[in-house]
Short mmCIF file of C-alpha atoms in Angstrom, two decimals:
data_model
loop_
_atom_site.label_atom_id
_atom_site.label_comp_id
_atom_site.label_asym_id
_atom_site.label_seq_id
_atom_site.Cartn_x
_atom_site.Cartn_y
_atom_site.Cartn_z
CA MET X 1 14.69 6.52 -37.88
CA THR X 2 11.31 6.41 -36.10
CA GLY X 3 9.80 4.45 -38.98
CA HIS X 4 12.41 1.73 -38.50
CA VAL X 5 11.65 1.49 -34.80
CA SER X 6 7.88 1.32 -35.25
CA HIS X 7 8.22 -1.42 -37.86
CA HIS X 8 10.60 -3.47 -35.71
CA SER X 9 9.07 -2.98 -32.28
CA ALA X 10 9.24 -5.90 -29.86
CA THR X 11 5.80 -4.94 -28.58
CA ALA X 12 3.97 -4.11 -31.82
CA ALA X 13 0.41 -5.42 -31.70
CA GLU X 14 -3.14 -4.27 -32.40
CA GLN X 15 -4.66 -4.86 -28.95
CA ALA X 16 -3.45 -3.63 -25.54
CA GLY X 17 -3.47 -7.16 -24.13
CA GLN X 18 -1.25 -8.37 -26.95
CA ARG X 19 1.18 -5.48 -26.34
CA LEU X 20 1.25 -6.23 -22.62
CA ALA X 21 1.93 -9.91 -23.30
CA ALA X 22 4.72 -9.00 -25.75
CA THR X 23 6.25 -6.60 -23.23
CA ALA X 24 6.11 -9.24 -20.48
CA GLU X 25 7.75 -11.77 -22.79
CA TYR X 26 10.43 -9.24 -23.78
CA LEU X 27 11.16 -8.62 -20.08
CA GLY X 28 11.22 -12.34 -19.31
CA LEU X 29 8.07 -12.24 -17.16
CA ASP X 30 5.57 -15.08 -17.06
CA THR X 31 2.42 -13.57 -18.57
CA SER X 32 0.02 -15.85 -16.71
CA TRP X 33 1.71 -15.04 -13.38
CA LEU X 34 1.61 -11.30 -14.15
CA GLY X 35 -2.10 -11.47 -14.94
CA ARG X 36 -2.86 -13.50 -11.80
CA ARG X 37 -0.78 -11.23 -9.56
CA CYS X 38 -2.36 -8.07 -10.93
CA ALA X 39 -5.80 -9.65 -10.48
CA GLN X 40 -4.93 -10.45 -6.85
CA LEU X 41 -3.73 -6.91 -6.24
CA SER X 42 -6.89 -5.56 -7.88
CA ALA X 43 -9.03 -7.68 -5.60
CA VAL X 44 -7.35 -6.83 -2.28
CA GLY X 45 -5.78 -3.46 -3.02
CA THR X 46 -2.22 -2.23 -2.79
CA GLU X 47 -2.27 -0.62 0.68
CA ARG X 48 -0.04 -3.33 2.13
CA LEU X 49 2.31 -3.30 -0.86
CA ALA X 50 3.16 0.40 -0.99
CA ARG X 51 2.75 3.33 1.35
CA PRO X 52 3.40 6.77 -0.09
CA ARG X 53 5.46 8.99 2.22
CA SER X 54 3.39 12.03 1.35
CA ARG X 55 -0.26 12.43 2.24
CA LEU X 56 -0.63 14.16 -1.13
CA LEU X 57 0.13 10.94 -3.00
CA GLY X 58 -2.24 8.01 -3.34
CA LEU X 59 -2.30 4.47 -4.65
CA GLU X 60 -5.19 4.97 -7.08
CA GLY X 61 -2.86 5.03 -10.10
CA LEU X 62 -1.10 1.81 -9.08
CA GLU X 63 -4.43 0.13 -8.44
CA ALA X 64 -5.80 1.31 -11.79
CA ALA X 65 -2.69 -0.02 -13.56
CA CYS X 66 -3.00 -3.41 -11.83
CA ARG X 67 -6.70 -3.57 -12.71
CA PHE X 68 -5.97 -2.70 -16.35
CA VAL X 69 -3.21 -5.31 -16.70
CA ALA X 70 -5.38 -7.95 -15.03
CA GLU X 71 -8.34 -7.15 -17.28
CA GLN X 72 -6.16 -7.38 -20.37
CA LEU X 73 -4.42 -10.62 -19.41
CA VAL X 74 -7.08 -12.52 -17.42
CA ILE X 75 -10.73 -12.28 -16.43
CA ILE X 76 -11.08 -10.99 -12.87
CA PRO X 77 -14.03 -10.52 -10.55
CA ARG X 78 -15.29 -6.93 -10.28
CA THR X 79 -15.52 -6.98 -6.47
CA ARG X 80 -12.89 -5.75 -4.10
CA THR X 81 -12.44 -7.19 -0.65
CA ALA X 82 -11.00 -5.47 2.36
CA PRO X 83 -7.29 -6.18 2.97
CA THR X 84 -6.50 -8.71 5.65
CA ARG X 85 -4.41 -7.54 8.56
#
């Protein structure tokens, strides 16, 4: 059964960027928008988007995921600016 799934996967691809693009297409997301939005979030941070209720949780994982998606789908600057208030 697992062999069938791996051979017929909607997101089968060699490179991570190709798998992300296939997943976005499968979910009906615009790949260029997703890359741009993740690049924007990587540049300014996610503090204004999400606030964990616990002081033990952080946004580093979300920011790393946005940075990874942006790097795979578009070229982004490596600098991060402070969020605007």
